[in-house]
CSV table of C-alpha atoms and ligand atoms in Angstrom, one decimal:
chain,number,residue,atom,x,y,z
A,1,UNK,CA,0.0,0.0,0.0
A,2,UNK,CA,1.1,3.6,-0.7
A,3,UNK,CA,0.2,7.0,0.6
A,4,UNK,CA,1.8,10.4,0.4
A,5,UNK,CA,2.3,11.1,4.1
A,6,UNK,CA,2.3,8.3,6.7
A,7,UNK,CA,1.3,9.8,10.1
A,8,UNK,CA,2.1,7.9,13.3
A,9,UNK,CA,-0.2,8.8,16.2
A,10,UNK,CA,-3.8,10.2,16.4
A,11,UNK,CA,-3.3,12.8,19.0
A,12,UNK,CA,-4.0,16.4,18.3
A,13,UNK,CA,-0.8,16.7,16.2
A,14,UNK,CA,-1.4,13.7,13.9
A,15,UNK,CA,-5.1,14.3,13.5
A,16,UNK,CA,-4.8,18.0,12.7
A,17,UNK,CA,-1.9,17.3,10.3
A,18,UNK,CA,-4.0,14.7,8.4
A,19,UNK,CA,-7.0,17.1,8.3
A,20,UNK,CA,-4.9,20.1,7.0
A,21,UNK,CA,-3.1,18.0,4.4
A,22,UNK,CA,-6.4,16.8,3.1
A,23,UNK,CA,-7.5,20.4,2.7
A,24,UNK,CA,-4.3,20.9,0.6
A,25,UNK,CA,-5.2,17.9,-1.5
A,26,UNK,CA,-2.5,15.7,0.1
A,27,UNK,CA,-3.4,12.2,1.2
A,28,UNK,CA,-2.3,10.5,4.4
A,29,UNK,CA,-2.9,7.5,6.6
A,30,UNK,CA,-2.9,7.8,10.4
A,31,UNK,CA,-1.8,4.9,12.5
A,32,UNK,CA,-2.9,4.9,16.1
A,33,UNK,CA,-2.1,2.2,18.8
A,34,UNK,CA,-5.2,3.0,20.9
A,35,UNK,CA,-8.9,2.7,20.1
A,36,UNK,CA,-11.1,5.6,19.0
A,37,UNK,CA,-13.0,5.5,22.3
A,38,UNK,CA,-9.8,5.6,24.2
A,39,UNK,CA,-8.3,8.7,22.5
A,40,UNK,CA,-11.7,10.5,22.7
A,41,UNK,CA,-11.9,10.0,26.4
A,42,UNK,CA,-8.2,10.8,27.3
A,43,UNK,CA,-8.4,13.9,29.5
A,44,UNK,CA,-5.4,16.2,29.2
A,45,UNK,CA,-4.9,19.9,28.4
A,46,UNK,CA,-7.6,22.5,28.2
A,47,UNK,CA,-6.1,25.9,27.3
A,48,UNK,CA,-6.1,26.9,23.7
A,49,UNK,CA,-4.1,30.0,22.6
A,50,UNK,CA,-5.6,32.5,20.3
A,51,UNK,CA,-3.6,31.2,17.3
A,52,UNK,CA,-4.6,27.6,18.0
A,53,UNK,CA,-8.3,28.6,18.0
A,54,UNK,CA,-7.7,30.6,14.7
A,55,UNK,CA,-6.1,27.5,13.1
A,56,UNK,CA,-8.9,25.2,14.1
A,57,UNK,CA,-11.5,27.7,12.9
A,58,UNK,CA,-9.8,28.3,9.6
A,59,UNK,CA,-9.6,24.5,9.1
A,60,UNK,CA,-13.3,24.2,9.5
A,61,UNK,CA,-13.2,22.3,12.8
A,62,UNK,CA,-14.0,25.2,15.1
A,63,UNK,CA,-17.8,25.1,15.0
A,64,UNK,CA,-18.4,23.3,18.4
A,65,UNK,CA,-15.3,25.1,19.8
A,66,UNK,CA,-16.9,28.5,19.0
A,67,UNK,CA,-20.1,27.4,20.7
A,68,UNK,CA,-18.8,25.6,23.7
A,69,UNK,CA,-15.3,27.0,24.3
A,70,UNK,CA,-15.0,29.5,27.2
A,71,UNK,CA,-13.1,32.6,26.3
A,72,UNK,CA,-11.0,34.0,29.1
A,73,UNK,CA,-9.6,37.5,29.3
A,74,UNK,CA,-7.3,36.9,32.3
A,75,UNK,CA,-6.0,34.5,34.9
A,76,UNK,CA,-5.6,34.8,38.6
A,77,UNK,CA,-2.4,34.4,40.6
A,78,UNK,CA,-3.2,33.6,44.2
A,79,UNK,CA,-0.5,33.8,46.9
A,80,UNK,CA,0.2,35.5,50.3
A,81,UNK,CA,-3.5,35.5,51.1
A,82,UNK,CA,-4.3,37.7,48.1
A,83,UNK,CA,-5.6,37.4,44.6
A,84,UNK,CA,-4.0,39.2,41.6
A,85,UNK,CA,-5.5,39.3,38.1
A,86,UNK,CA,-3.3,39.2,35.0
A,87,UNK,CA,-5.7,41.1,32.7
A,88,UNK,CA,-5.1,40.1,29.1
A,89,UNK,CA,-7.6,42.7,27.8
A,90,UNK,CA,-5.3,45.5,29.2
A,91,UNK,CA,-1.9,43.9,28.7
A,92,UNK,CA,-2.3,42.1,25.4
A,93,UNK,CA,-5.4,43.7,23.8
A,94,UNK,CA,-7.3,41.5,21.3
A,95,UNK,CA,-5.7,38.3,22.5
A,96,UNK,CA,-7.3,35.8,24.9
A,97,UNK,CA,-7.3,32.1,25.6
A,98,UNK,CA,-10.2,29.6,25.1
A,99,UNK,CA,-10.8,26.8,27.6
A,100,UNK,CA,-11.9,23.7,25.6
A,101,UNK,CA,-10.8,20.2,26.5
A,102,UNK,CA,-8.1,18.5,24.4
A,103,UNK,CA,-10.3,15.4,24.0
A,104,UNK,CA,-13.0,17.7,22.5
A,105,UNK,CA,-10.5,18.9,19.9
A,106,UNK,CA,-9.6,15.2,19.3
A,107,UNK,CA,-13.3,14.3,18.9
A,108,UNK,CA,-13.9,17.2,16.4
A,109,UNK,CA,-10.8,16.2,14.4
A,110,UNK,CA,-11.7,12.5,14.2
A,111,UNK,CA,-15.2,13.3,13.1
A,112,UNK,CA,-14.0,15.7,10.4
A,113,UNK,CA,-11.4,13.2,9.1
A,114,UNK,CA,-13.9,10.3,9.0
A,115,UNK,CA,-16.6,12.5,7.4
A,116,UNK,CA,-14.3,13.3,4.5
A,117,UNK,CA,-13.2,9.7,4.0
A,118,UNK,CA,-9.9,10.0,6.0
A,119,UNK,CA,-8.0,6.8,6.7
A,120,UNK,CA,-7.3,6.4,10.5
A,121,UNK,CA,-6.2,2.9,11.6
A,122,UNK,CA,-7.0,2.4,15.3
A,123,UNK,CA,-5.5,-0.3,17.5
A,124,UNK,CA,-2.5,-1.0,15.4
A,125,UNK,CA,0.7,-2.3,17.0
A,126,UNK,CA,4.4,-2.9,16.4
A,127,UNK,CA,4.7,0.3,14.4
A,128,UNK,CA,8.3,0.6,12.9
A,129,UNK,CA,9.7,3.2,10.5
A,130,UNK,CA,12.1,2.0,7.8
A,131,UNK,CA,14.3,3.7,5.2
A,132,UNK,CA,13.6,7.2,6.6
A,133,UNK,CA,16.7,8.5,4.9
A,134,UNK,CA,15.6,7.4,1.5
A,135,UNK,CA,13.0,8.7,-0.9
A,136,UNK,CA,10.7,5.8,-0.2
A,137,UNK,CA,10.4,5.6,3.6
A,138,UNK,CA,7.8,3.1,4.9
A,139,UNK,CA,5.8,2.4,8.0
A,140,UNK,CA,5.4,-1.2,9.0
A,141,UNK,CA,2.8,-2.3,11.6
A,142,UNK,CA,0.4,-5.0,12.6
A,143,UNK,CA,-3.4,-4.6,12.4
A,144,UNK,CA,-5.8,-7.4,13.5
A,145,UNK,CA,-2.8,-9.8,13.7
A,146,UNK,CA,-1.7,-9.2,10.1
A,147,UNK,CA,1.6,-7.5,9.2
A,148,UNK,CA,1.2,-4.6,6.9
A,149,UNK,CA,3.4,-1.9,5.3
A,150,UNK,CA,2.7,1.5,3.8
A,151,UNK,CA,5.2,3.1,1.5
A,152,UNK,CA,5.2,6.9,1.8
A,153,UNK,CA,6.8,10.1,0.4
A,154,UNK,CA,7.2,11.4,4.0
A,155,UNK,CA,6.5,10.2,7.5
A,156,UNK,CA,5.3,12.5,10.3
A,157,UNK,CA,6.1,11.2,13.8
A,158,UNK,CA,3.2,12.5,15.9
A,159,UNK,CA,3.2,9.7,18.4
A,160,UNK,CA,3.9,11.6,21.6
A,161,UNK,CA,6.7,11.4,24.1
A,162,UNK,CA,6.6,7.6,24.4
A,163,UNK,CA,6.2,6.9,20.7
A,164,UNK,CA,8.7,5.1,18.4
A,165,UNK,CA,9.3,7.8,15.8
A,166,UNK,CA,11.9,9.8,17.6
A,167,UNK,CA,14.1,6.7,18.2
A,168,UNK,CA,14.0,6.0,14.5
A,169,UNK,CA,16.5,8.9,14.1
A,170,UNK,CA,20.0,7.4,14.6
A,171,UNK,CA,21.3,8.3,18.1
A,172,UNK,CA,24.3,10.1,16.6
A,173,UNK,CA,22.1,12.4,14.6
A,174,UNK,CA,20.0,13.8,17.5
A,175,UNK,CA,20.6,15.7,20.7
A,176,UNK,CA,18.3,15.6,23.7
A,177,UNK,CA,17.9,18.5,26.1
A,178,UNK,CA,16.0,17.7,29.3
A,179,UNK,CA,15.0,18.6,32.8
A,180,UNK,CA,13.0,16.7,35.4
A,181,UNK,CA,11.1,18.2,38.3
A,182,UNK,CA,10.9,16.7,41.8
A,183,UNK,CA,7.1,16.7,41.8
A,184,UNK,CA,4.1,15.7,39.6
A,185,UNK,CA,0.5,16.9,39.1
A,186,UNK,CA,-2.5,15.0,40.3
A,187,UNK,CA,-5.4,16.1,38.0
A,188,UNK,CA,-9.1,15.6,38.5
A,189,UNK,CA,-12.2,16.3,36.5
A,190,UNK,CA,-15.3,16.9,38.7
A,191,UNK,CA,-19.0,17.3,38.1
A,192,UNK,CA,-19.3,20.6,39.8
A,193,UNK,CA,-19.7,24.2,38.7
A,194,UNK,CA,-16.4,26.2,38.7
A,195,UNK,CA,-16.0,28.2,41.9
A,196,UNK,CA,-14.5,31.1,39.9
A,197,UNK,CA,-14.9,32.6,36.5
A,198,UNK,CA,-11.2,32.4,35.5
A,199,UNK,CA,-8.3,30.0,36.1
A,200,UNK,CA,-6.6,30.3,39.5
A,201,UNK,CA,-2.9,29.5,39.8
A,202,UNK,CA,-2.3,29.2,43.5
A,203,UNK,CA,1.1,29.2,45.2
A,204,UNK,CA,1.6,28.4,48.9
A,205,UNK,CA,3.7,26.5,51.4
A,206,UNK,CA,1.5,23.3,51.0
A,207,UNK,CA,2.3,23.3,47.3
A,208,UNK,CA,0.8,24.5,44.0
A,209,UNK,CA,-2.9,24.2,43.0
A,210,UNK,CA,-4.7,25.1,39.8
A,211,UNK,CA,-8.4,25.6,39.5
A,212,UNK,CA,-9.6,25.3,35.8
A,213,UNK,CA,-12.8,24.2,34.2
A,214,UNK,CA,-14.3,22.5,31.2
A,215,UNK,CA,-17.9,23.8,31.1
A,216,UNK,CA,-20.4,25.6,33.4
A,217,UNK,CA,-21.0,22.1,35.0
A,218,UNK,CA,-17.6,20.6,35.0
A,219,UNK,CA,-14.4,21.8,36.8
A,220,UNK,CA,-10.8,20.7,36.4
A,221,UNK,CA,-8.2,20.9,39.2
A,222,UNK,CA,-4.5,20.0,39.6
A,223,UNK,CA,-2.5,19.6,42.8
A,224,UNK,CA,1.3,19.5,43.0
A,225,UNK,CA,2.1,16.1,44.6
A,226,UNK,CA,5.4,14.1,45.1
A,227,UNK,CA,7.1,12.8,42.0
A,228,UNK,CA,6.4,9.2,43.3
A,229,UNK,CA,2.8,9.9,44.4
A,230,UNK,CA,0.3,7.0,43.8
A,231,UNK,CA,-3.5,7.5,43.1
A,232,UNK,CA,-4.3,5.0,45.8
A,233,UNK,CA,-3.0,7.4,48.5
A,234,UNK,CA,-5.3,10.1,47.2
A,235,UNK,CA,-8.9,9.2,48.0
A,236,UNK,CA,-11.5,11.8,46.9
A,237,UNK,CA,-11.9,13.4,50.4
A,238,UNK,CA,-8.1,13.9,50.7
A,239,UNK,CA,-8.1,15.6,47.3
A,240,UNK,CA,-10.9,18.0,48.2
A,241,UNK,CA,-9.3,18.8,51.6
A,242,UNK,CA,-6.0,19.6,50.0
A,243,UNK,CA,-7.6,21.7,47.2
A,244,UNK,CA,-9.5,23.6,49.9
A,245,UNK,CA,-6.4,24.1,51.9
A,246,UNK,CA,-4.5,25.5,48.9
A,247,UNK,CA,-7.3,27.5,47.3
A,248,UNK,CA,-9.4,28.8,50.2
A,249,UNK,CA,-6.6,31.2,51.1
A,250,UNK,CA,-8.3,34.5,50.3
A,251,UNK,CA,-11.3,36.2,51.9
A,252,UNK,CA,-14.7,35.2,50.5
A,253,UNK,CA,-13.6,32.3,48.4
A,254,UNK,CA,-15.1,28.9,49.0
A,255,UNK,CA,-14.5,25.8,46.8
A,256,UNK,CA,-17.5,23.8,45.7
A,257,UNK,CA,-16.9,20.0,45.6
A,258,UNK,CA,-18.7,17.4,43.5
A,259,UNK,CA,-18.3,13.8,42.2
A,260,UNK,CA,-14.9,13.1,40.7
A,261,UNK,CA,-15.2,11.8,37.2
A,262,UNK,CA,-11.6,11.1,36.4
A,263,UNK,CA,-8.2,11.2,38.2
A,264,UNK,CA,-4.6,11.0,36.9
A,265,UNK,CA,-1.0,11.8,37.8
A,266,UNK,CA,1.3,13.4,35.3
A,267,UNK,CA,5.0,13.6,35.6
A,268,UNK,CA,6.6,17.0,35.1
A,269,UNK,CA,9.3,17.1,32.5
A,270,UNK,CA,11.0,19.4,30.0
A,271,UNK,CA,12.4,17.8,26.9
A,272,UNK,CA,13.5,18.8,23.4
A,273,UNK,CA,15.1,16.8,20.6
A,274,UNK,CA,17.1,18.6,18.0
A,275,UNK,CA,16.8,18.5,15.1
A,276,UNK,CA,13.1,17.7,14.8
A,277,UNK,CA,13.7,16.0,11.4
A,278,UNK,CA,15.9,13.4,9.8
A,279,UNK,CA,15.7,12.4,6.1
A,280,UNK,CA,12.1,12.1,5.3
A,281,UNK,CA,10.9,11.9,8.9
A,282,UNK,CA,9.4,15.0,10.6
A,283,UNK,CA,8.6,15.0,14.3
A,284,UNK,CA,5.7,17.1,15.6
A,285,UNK,CA,4.2,17.8,19.0
A,286,UNK,CA,5.2,15.8,22.1
A,287,UNK,CA,7.2,13.4,20.0
A,288,UNK,CA,9.8,16.2,19.7
A,289,UNK,CA,9.3,18.2,22.9
A,290,UNK,CA,7.6,18.1,26.3
A,291,UNK,CA,6.9,21.0,28.7
A,292,UNK,CA,5.7,20.9,32.2
A,293,UNK,CA,2.0,21.8,32.0
A,294,UNK,CA,2.1,25.0,34.2
A,295,UNK,CA,2.3,27.2,31.1
A,296,UNK,CA,-0.5,25.3,29.3
A,297,UNK,CA,1.7,25.1,26.2
A,298,UNK,CA,1.9,21.4,25.1
A,299,UNK,CA,-1.1,21.2,22.9
A,300,UNK,CA,-0.5,24.7,21.5
A,301,UNK,CA,3.0,23.8,20.5
A,302,UNK,CA,1.8,20.6,18.7
A,303,UNK,CA,-0.7,22.7,16.7
A,304,UNK,CA,2.1,25.3,15.8
A,305,UNK,CA,4.4,22.5,14.6
A,306,UNK,CA,1.6,21.1,12.4
A,307,UNK,CA,0.9,24.5,10.8
A,308,UNK,CA,4.6,24.8,9.8
A,309,UNK,CA,4.8,21.2,8.5
A,310,UNK,CA,1.6,21.5,6.5
A,311,UNK,CA,2.9,24.7,4.8
A,312,UNK,CA,6.2,23.0,4.0
A,313,UNK,CA,4.6,19.8,2.6
A,314,UNK,CA,2.1,21.9,0.6
A,315,UNK,CA,4.9,23.9,-1.0
A,316,UNK,CA,6.8,20.7,-1.8
A,317,UNK,CA,3.8,19.0,-3.5
A,318,UNK,CA,2.6,22.2,-5.3
A,319,UNK,CA,5.8,23.5,-6.6
A,320,UNK,CA,8.6,21.1,-5.7
A,321,UNK,CA,9.8,23.8,-3.2
A,322,UNK,CA,11.8,22.0,-0.5
A,323,UNK,CA,12.8,25.1,1.4
A,324,UNK,CA,10.1,24.9,4.0
A,325,UNK,CA,10.9,21.2,4.7
A,326,UNK,CA,14.6,22.0,5.0
A,327,UNK,CA,13.8,24.7,7.5
A,328,UNK,CA,11.1,22.8,9.4
A,329,UNK,CA,13.1,22.0,12.5
A,330,UNK,CA,14.7,25.5,12.8
A,331,UNK,CA,11.4,27.2,12.3
A,332,UNK,CA,9.6,25.2,15.0
A,333,UNK,CA,12.5,25.3,17.5
A,334,UNK,CA,12.3,29.1,17.8
A,335,UNK,CA,8.8,28.8,19.2
A,336,UNK,CA,9.5,25.6,21.1
A,337,UNK,CA,12.4,27.1,23.0
A,338,UNK,CA,10.3,30.2,23.9
A,339,UNK,CA,7.6,27.9,25.3
A,340,UNK,CA,10.3,25.8,27.0
A,341,UNK,CA,11.5,28.8,28.9
A,342,UNK,CA,8.1,30.1,29.7
A,343,UNK,CA,6.9,26.7,31.0
A,344,UNK,CA,10.1,26.3,33.1
A,345,UNK,CA,9.7,29.8,34.4
A,346,UNK,CA,6.0,29.3,35.4
A,347,UNK,CA,6.8,26.0,37.0
A,348,UNK,CA,9.7,27.3,39.1
A,349,UNK,CA,7.7,30.4,40.0
A,350,UNK,CA,4.6,28.6,41.2
A,351,UNK,CA,5.9,25.3,42.8
A,352,UNK,CA,7.7,25.2,46.1
A,353,UNK,CA,10.5,22.7,45.8
A,354,UNK,CA,11.3,20.4,48.8
A,355,UNK,CA,15.0,21.3,48.3
A,356,UNK,CA,14.2,25.0,48.7
A,357,UNK,CA,15.7,26.8,51.7
A,358,UNK,CA,14.2,29.9,53.2
A,359,UNK,CA,16.2,32.1,50.9
A,360,UNK,CA,14.8,30.3,47.8
A,361,UNK,CA,11.2,30.8,49.0
A,362,UNK,CA,11.8,34.5,49.5
A,363,UNK,CA,13.1,34.8,46.0
A,364,UNK,CA,10.0,33.1,44.7
A,365,UNK,CA,7.7,35.4,46.6
A,366,UNK,CA,9.7,38.4,45.4
A,367,UNK,CA,9.3,37.3,41.8
A,368,UNK,CA,5.6,36.7,42.3
A,369,UNK,CA,5.2,40.2,43.8
A,370,UNK,CA,7.1,41.7,40.9
A,371,UNK,CA,5.0,39.9,38.3
A,372,UNK,CA,1.7,41.3,39.8
A,373,UNK,CA,3.0,44.8,40.5
A,374,UNK,CA,5.1,45.6,37.4
A,375,UNK,CA,3.1,46.2,34.2
A,376,UNK,CA,6.2,45.1,32.2
A,377,UNK,CA,6.5,41.8,34.1
A,378,UNK,CA,2.8,41.1,33.9
A,379,UNK,CA,2.8,41.9,30.2
A,380,UNK,CA,5.6,39.4,29.7
A,381,UNK,CA,3.6,36.7,31.4
A,382,UNK,CA,0.4,37.6,29.5
A,383,UNK,CA,2.0,37.6,26.0
A,384,UNK,CA,3.7,34.3,26.6
A,385,UNK,CA,0.5,32.8,28.1
A,386,UNK,CA,-1.8,33.8,25.2
A,387,UNK,CA,0.9,32.7,22.7
A,388,UNK,CA,4.1,34.5,21.7
A,389,UNK,CA,4.6,34.6,17.9
A,390,UNK,CA,8.4,34.7,17.3
B,1,FAD,P1,-0.3,12.9,22.1
B,1,FAD,O1,-1.5,13.6,22.4
B,1,FAD,O2,0.5,12.2,23.1
B,1,FAD,O3,-0.7,11.9,20.9
B,1,FAD,C1,0.2,10.9,20.5
B,1,FAD,C2,-0.6,9.7,20.0
B,1,FAD,O4,0.2,8.7,19.5
B,1,FAD,C3,-1.5,9.1,21.0
B,1,FAD,O5,-2.8,8.9,20.6
B,1,FAD,C4,-0.8,7.7,21.3
B,1,FAD,O6,-1.7,6.7,21.7
B,1,FAD,C5,-0.2,7.5,19.9
B,1,FAD,N1,1.0,6.6,19.9
B,1,FAD,C6,2.0,6.6,20.8
B,1,FAD,N2,2.9,5.6,20.5
B,1,FAD,C7,2.4,5.1,19.4
B,1,FAD,C8,2.9,4.0,18.5
B,1,FAD,N3,4.1,3.4,18.8
B,1,FAD,N4,2.2,3.7,17.4
B,1,FAD,C9,1.0,4.3,17.2
B,1,FAD,N5,0.5,5.3,17.9
B,1,FAD,C10,1.2,5.7,19.0
B,1,FAD,N6,-0.7,19.8,28.6
B,1,FAD,C11,-1.3,20.8,29.2
B,1,FAD,O7,-1.1,21.9,28.7
B,1,FAD,N7,-2.1,20.6,30.3
B,1,FAD,C12,-2.2,19.4,30.9
B,1,FAD,O8,-2.9,19.3,31.9
B,1,FAD,C13,-1.6,18.3,30.3
B,1,FAD,N8,-1.8,17.1,30.8
B,1,FAD,C14,-1.2,16.0,30.2
B,1,FAD,C15,-1.3,14.7,30.8
B,1,FAD,C16,-0.6,13.6,30.2
B,1,FAD,C17,-0.7,12.2,30.8
B,1,FAD,C18,0.2,13.8,29.0
B,1,FAD,C19,0.9,12.7,28.4
B,1,FAD,C20,0.3,15.1,28.5
B,1,FAD,C21,-0.4,16.2,29.1
B,1,FAD,N9,-0.3,17.5,28.5
B,1,FAD,C22,-0.9,18.5,29.1
B,1,FAD,C23,0.4,17.8,27.3
B,1,FAD,C24,-0.6,17.8,26.1
B,1,FAD,O9,-1.7,17.0,26.3
B,1,FAD,C25,0.3,17.3,24.9
B,1,FAD,O10,1.2,18.3,24.7
B,1,FAD,C26,-0.5,17.0,23.7
B,1,FAD,O11,-1.3,15.9,23.9
B,1,FAD,C27,0.4,16.8,22.5
B,1,FAD,O12,-0.3,16.3,21.4
B,1,FAD,P2,0.5,15.2,20.5
B,1,FAD,O13,-0.5,14.9,19.4
B,1,FAD,O14,1.8,15.7,20.1
B,1,FAD,O15,0.7,13.9,21.4
B,2,DHB,C1,-5.3,23.3,32.3
B,2,DHB,C2,-4.1,22.7,32.2
B,2,DHB,C3,-3.0,23.4,32.3
B,2,DHB,O1,-1.8,22.8,32.2
B,2,DHB,C4,-3.0,24.8,32.6
B,2,DHB,O2,-1.8,25.4,32.8
B,2,DHB,C5,-4.2,25.4,32.7
B,2,DHB,C6,-5.4,24.7,32.6
B,2,DHB,C7,-6.6,22.6,32.1
B,2,DHB,O3,-6.5,21.3,31.9
B,2,DHB,O4,-7.7,23.1,32.1
């Protein structure tokens, strides 16, 4: 079997790429190890940058997003017993974020692909990339017990951090940059109305907490927990007690609790592979880079990579112009490294580290005070949060 672009992974990166390529008249096959039901239920990110929303709308998959997405003009930083608003409408006029769950984006993209006859193979295994440095790379895999192979012009590795694509690049031809953090996030989704209109990033001695939401009826919360924390030691009542202790720190705020629909623990890691391409293989999204979630950048970076890759492939197919492909990694990495720094900065700003001494805590508080009292510092946070265009 043949296709033009073989895409490994049906996360936001792989699905959007397949959809955008289709709109450029370029065919693709998407290979996904999980089932459709699984990827549509996987709860992850929820903050879409302005540019991400524009991309989804322009691609014709923004209809439900426009109806159900919650537009936010600011976020709150809560520390020292006070609340401080970072007001996007004042600091970065015309730019805002939209809160809309990643799994909703995934559902919209799967529906759009299948409606236009797109080829997504779910539940495949043993995916392997071969001959990526030739003009006829191929993807081998097993589906329903049968070995299959698809010959391609190009392969897009969109299979996330634990995928196989990145490792197909010879070890000597790639460099990894990484940082681990000594804590994790415990995330929950709860059937309860949000207790605030905007997201709350709360810093305190007990650890970081984040109040987010998905809809007027569903809230999303995250707690900083130990790097080795296990869900078994976090029964629902302990989670609510800890959320209350970390969020009910300002006068007049009380947190509403409700049934917990879903719980998970996410490791915190920063990672970049350079370059993001080798031969005819192009990596996009988490396959190439990971950020700790504090800056809400992971999904947005995946969409930005896919925009660049689509343009580059479209130029190649339309006019034989390979310049976009040659520059793919360098173009993406400018934005990736800005988001790396922002995510690292937000993470180290808002999480107390066990290794901190009293001096380190004072520095953190001083930086927080500066961010909420200097217009220049608040603008820097705001323009990175809504999406910095290099
Ligand atoms: P993914 O969404 O990971 O998609 C990769 C796809 O490839 C998956 O469907 C996977 O099943 C498939 N795949 C993997 N290996 C193979 C293989 N060998 N063969 C075939 N298919 C394969 N970001 C935030 O901003 N906030 C958050 O709260 C947040 N929480 C997260 C929680 C978790 C557990 C993880 C892993 C990430 C989280 N992120 C969060 C980051 C954000 O969700 C990602 O940046 C985003 O999913 C990237 O999209 P992607 O398409 O590149 O990768
Ligand atoms: C959400 C996730 C984030 O990582 C973040 O910084 C803000 C909100 C969320 O899932 O809603």
